[in-house]
PDB file of C-alpha atoms in Angstrom:
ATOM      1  CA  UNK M  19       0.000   0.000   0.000  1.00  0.00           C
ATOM      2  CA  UNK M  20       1.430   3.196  -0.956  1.00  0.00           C
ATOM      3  CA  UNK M  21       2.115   6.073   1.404  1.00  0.00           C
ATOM      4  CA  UNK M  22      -0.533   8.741   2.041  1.00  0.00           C
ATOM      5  CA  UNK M  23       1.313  11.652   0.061  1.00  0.00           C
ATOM      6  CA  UNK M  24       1.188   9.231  -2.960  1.00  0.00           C
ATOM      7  CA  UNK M  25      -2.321   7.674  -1.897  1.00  0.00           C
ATOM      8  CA  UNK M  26      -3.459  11.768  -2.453  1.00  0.00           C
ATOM      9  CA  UNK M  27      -1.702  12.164  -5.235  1.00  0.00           C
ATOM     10  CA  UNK M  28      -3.285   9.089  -7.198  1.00  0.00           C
ATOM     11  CA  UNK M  29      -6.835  10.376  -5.788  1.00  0.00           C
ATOM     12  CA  UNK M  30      -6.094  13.432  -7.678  1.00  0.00           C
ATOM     13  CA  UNK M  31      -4.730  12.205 -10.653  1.00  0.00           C
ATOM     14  CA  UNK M  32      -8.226  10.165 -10.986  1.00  0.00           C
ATOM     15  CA  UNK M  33     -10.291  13.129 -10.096  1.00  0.00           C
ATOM     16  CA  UNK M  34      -8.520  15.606 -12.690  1.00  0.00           C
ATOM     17  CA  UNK M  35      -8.424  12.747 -15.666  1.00  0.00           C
ATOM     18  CA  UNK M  36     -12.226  11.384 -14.752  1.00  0.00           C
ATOM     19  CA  UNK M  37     -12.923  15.671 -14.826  1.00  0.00           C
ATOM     20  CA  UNK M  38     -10.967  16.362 -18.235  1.00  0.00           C
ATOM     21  CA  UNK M  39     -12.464  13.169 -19.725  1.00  0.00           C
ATOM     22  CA  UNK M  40     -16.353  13.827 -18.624  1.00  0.00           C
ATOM     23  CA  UNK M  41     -15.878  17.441 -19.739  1.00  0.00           C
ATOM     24  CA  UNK M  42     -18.505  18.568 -16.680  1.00  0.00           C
ATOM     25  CA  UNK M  43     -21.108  15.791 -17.572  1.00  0.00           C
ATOM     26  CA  UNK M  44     -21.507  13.619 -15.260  1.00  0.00           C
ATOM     27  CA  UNK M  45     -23.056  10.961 -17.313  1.00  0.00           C
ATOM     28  CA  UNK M  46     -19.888   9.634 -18.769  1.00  0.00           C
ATOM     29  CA  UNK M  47     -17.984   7.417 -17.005  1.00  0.00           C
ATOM     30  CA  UNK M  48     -14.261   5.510 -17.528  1.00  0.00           C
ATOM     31  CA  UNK M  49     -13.114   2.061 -17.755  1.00  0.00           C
ATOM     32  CA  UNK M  50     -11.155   1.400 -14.296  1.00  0.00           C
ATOM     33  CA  UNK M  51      -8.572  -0.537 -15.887  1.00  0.00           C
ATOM     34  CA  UNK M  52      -7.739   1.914 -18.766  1.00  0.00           C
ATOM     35  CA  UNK M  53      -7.384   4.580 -16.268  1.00  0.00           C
ATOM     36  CA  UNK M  54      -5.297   2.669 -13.958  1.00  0.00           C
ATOM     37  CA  UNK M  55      -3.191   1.758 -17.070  1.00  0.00           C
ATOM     38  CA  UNK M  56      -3.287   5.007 -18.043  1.00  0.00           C
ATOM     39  CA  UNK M  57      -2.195   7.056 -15.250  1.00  0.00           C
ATOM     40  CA  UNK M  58       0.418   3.839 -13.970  1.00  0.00           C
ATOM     41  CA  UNK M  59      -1.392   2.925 -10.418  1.00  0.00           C
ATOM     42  CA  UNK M  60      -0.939   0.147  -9.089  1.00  0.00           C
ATOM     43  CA  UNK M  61      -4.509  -2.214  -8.718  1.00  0.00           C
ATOM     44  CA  UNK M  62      -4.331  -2.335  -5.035  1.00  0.00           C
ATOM     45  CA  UNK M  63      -4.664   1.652  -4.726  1.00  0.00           C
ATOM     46  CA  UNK M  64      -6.554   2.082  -7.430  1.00  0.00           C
ATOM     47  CA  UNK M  65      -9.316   0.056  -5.415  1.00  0.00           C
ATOM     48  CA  UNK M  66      -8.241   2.450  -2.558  1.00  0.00           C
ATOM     49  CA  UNK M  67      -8.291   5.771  -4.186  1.00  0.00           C
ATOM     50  CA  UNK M  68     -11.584   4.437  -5.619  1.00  0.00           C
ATOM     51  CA  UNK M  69     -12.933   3.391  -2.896  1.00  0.00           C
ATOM     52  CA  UNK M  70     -12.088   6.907  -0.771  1.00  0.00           C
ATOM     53  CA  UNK M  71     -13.623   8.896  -3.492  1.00  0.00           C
ATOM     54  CA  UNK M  72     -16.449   6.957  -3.531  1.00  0.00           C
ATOM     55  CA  UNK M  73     -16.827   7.447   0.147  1.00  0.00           C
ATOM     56  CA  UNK M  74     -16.256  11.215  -0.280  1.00  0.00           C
ATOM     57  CA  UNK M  75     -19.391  11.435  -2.494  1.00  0.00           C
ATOM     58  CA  UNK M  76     -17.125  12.424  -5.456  1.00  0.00           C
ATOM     59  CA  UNK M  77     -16.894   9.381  -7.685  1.00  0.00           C
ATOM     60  CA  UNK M  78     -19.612   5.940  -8.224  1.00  0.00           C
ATOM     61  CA  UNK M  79     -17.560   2.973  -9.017  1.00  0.00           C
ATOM     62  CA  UNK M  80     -19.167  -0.225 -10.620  1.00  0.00           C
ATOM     63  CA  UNK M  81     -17.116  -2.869  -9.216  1.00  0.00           C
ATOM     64  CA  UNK M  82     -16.021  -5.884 -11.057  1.00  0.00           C
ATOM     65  CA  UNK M  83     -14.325  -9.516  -9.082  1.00  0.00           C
ATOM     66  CA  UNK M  84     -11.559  -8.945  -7.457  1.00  0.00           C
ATOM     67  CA  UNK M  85     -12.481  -5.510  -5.688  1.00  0.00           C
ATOM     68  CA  UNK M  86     -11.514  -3.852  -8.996  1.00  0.00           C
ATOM     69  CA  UNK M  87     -13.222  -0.772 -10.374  1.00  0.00           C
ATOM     70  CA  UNK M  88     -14.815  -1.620 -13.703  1.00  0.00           C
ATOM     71  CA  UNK M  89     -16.251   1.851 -14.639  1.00  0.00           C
ATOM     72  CA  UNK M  90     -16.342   4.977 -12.602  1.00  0.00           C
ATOM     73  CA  UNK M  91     -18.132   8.134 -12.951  1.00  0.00           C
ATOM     74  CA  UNK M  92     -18.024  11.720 -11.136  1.00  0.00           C
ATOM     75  CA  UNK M  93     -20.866  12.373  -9.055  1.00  0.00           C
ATOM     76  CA  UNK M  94     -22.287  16.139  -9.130  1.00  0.00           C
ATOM     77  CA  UNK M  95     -20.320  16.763  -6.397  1.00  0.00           C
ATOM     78  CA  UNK M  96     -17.296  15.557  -7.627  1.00  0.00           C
ATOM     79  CA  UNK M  97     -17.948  17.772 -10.421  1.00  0.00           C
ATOM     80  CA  UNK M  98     -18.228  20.566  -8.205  1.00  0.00           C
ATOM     81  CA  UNK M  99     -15.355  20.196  -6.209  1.00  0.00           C
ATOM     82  CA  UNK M 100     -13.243  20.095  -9.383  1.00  0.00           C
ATOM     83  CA  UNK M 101     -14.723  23.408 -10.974  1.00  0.00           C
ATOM     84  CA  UNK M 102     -14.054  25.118  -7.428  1.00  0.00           C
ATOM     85  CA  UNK M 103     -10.767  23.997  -7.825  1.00  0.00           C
ATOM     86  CA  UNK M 104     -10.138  25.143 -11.252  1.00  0.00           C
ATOM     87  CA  UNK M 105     -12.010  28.365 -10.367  1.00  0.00           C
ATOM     88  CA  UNK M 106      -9.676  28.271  -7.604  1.00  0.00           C
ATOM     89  CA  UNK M 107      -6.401  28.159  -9.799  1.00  0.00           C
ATOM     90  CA  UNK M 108      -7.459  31.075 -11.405  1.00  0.00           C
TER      91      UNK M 108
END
C-alpha cells in the first residue's frame, strides 16, 4: 500500500483525468482498468483511491471480481469540487 502523500496524489490524478475526460457531464464514465493503465497505479490503490472517493461522495464505481473498479463516474459533487478547484487556480 502506498504512502498517504502518494495515496493523495493518485486520488487526484483520478479526479482531474475522470474531470478532463467527462468534460462537466456527469453521465460519462471511464473504464477502471484503462485509467489505472493510463495514469500507472498500481490495482491495489486504485481500489483504494476508488474506494475513498467513492466514500467522499465524489466518484460511483461499478465494481467488477476482485475488488476492482470496472467503470467509474463523477458524481455532481465531484464535479463541483473540481470546478471550485479550477475556479480556484485562477
Amino acid at each position: 500500500m502506498a504512502i498517504l502523500r502518494d495515496r493523495k496524489t493518485y486520488r487526484e490524478k483520478i479526479m482531474r483525468a475522470l474531470y478532463e475526460a467527462a468534460e462537466g457531464d456527469r453521465l460519462l464514465g471511464i473504464d477502471g482498468a484503462k485509467l489505472r493503465n493510463d495514469l500507472g497505479i498500481p490495482e491495489q490503490d486504485m481500489a483504494a483511491a476508488c474506494t475513498y472517493l467513492a466514500g467522499e461522495g465524489w466518484v460511483v464505481v461499478d465494481w467488477a471480481r476482485g475488488n476492482t473498479p470496472a467503470m467509474i463516474t463523477l458524481t455532481h459533487q465531484g464535479i463541483r469540487r473540481m470546478e471550485a478547484e479550477e475556479e480556484g487556480r485562477g
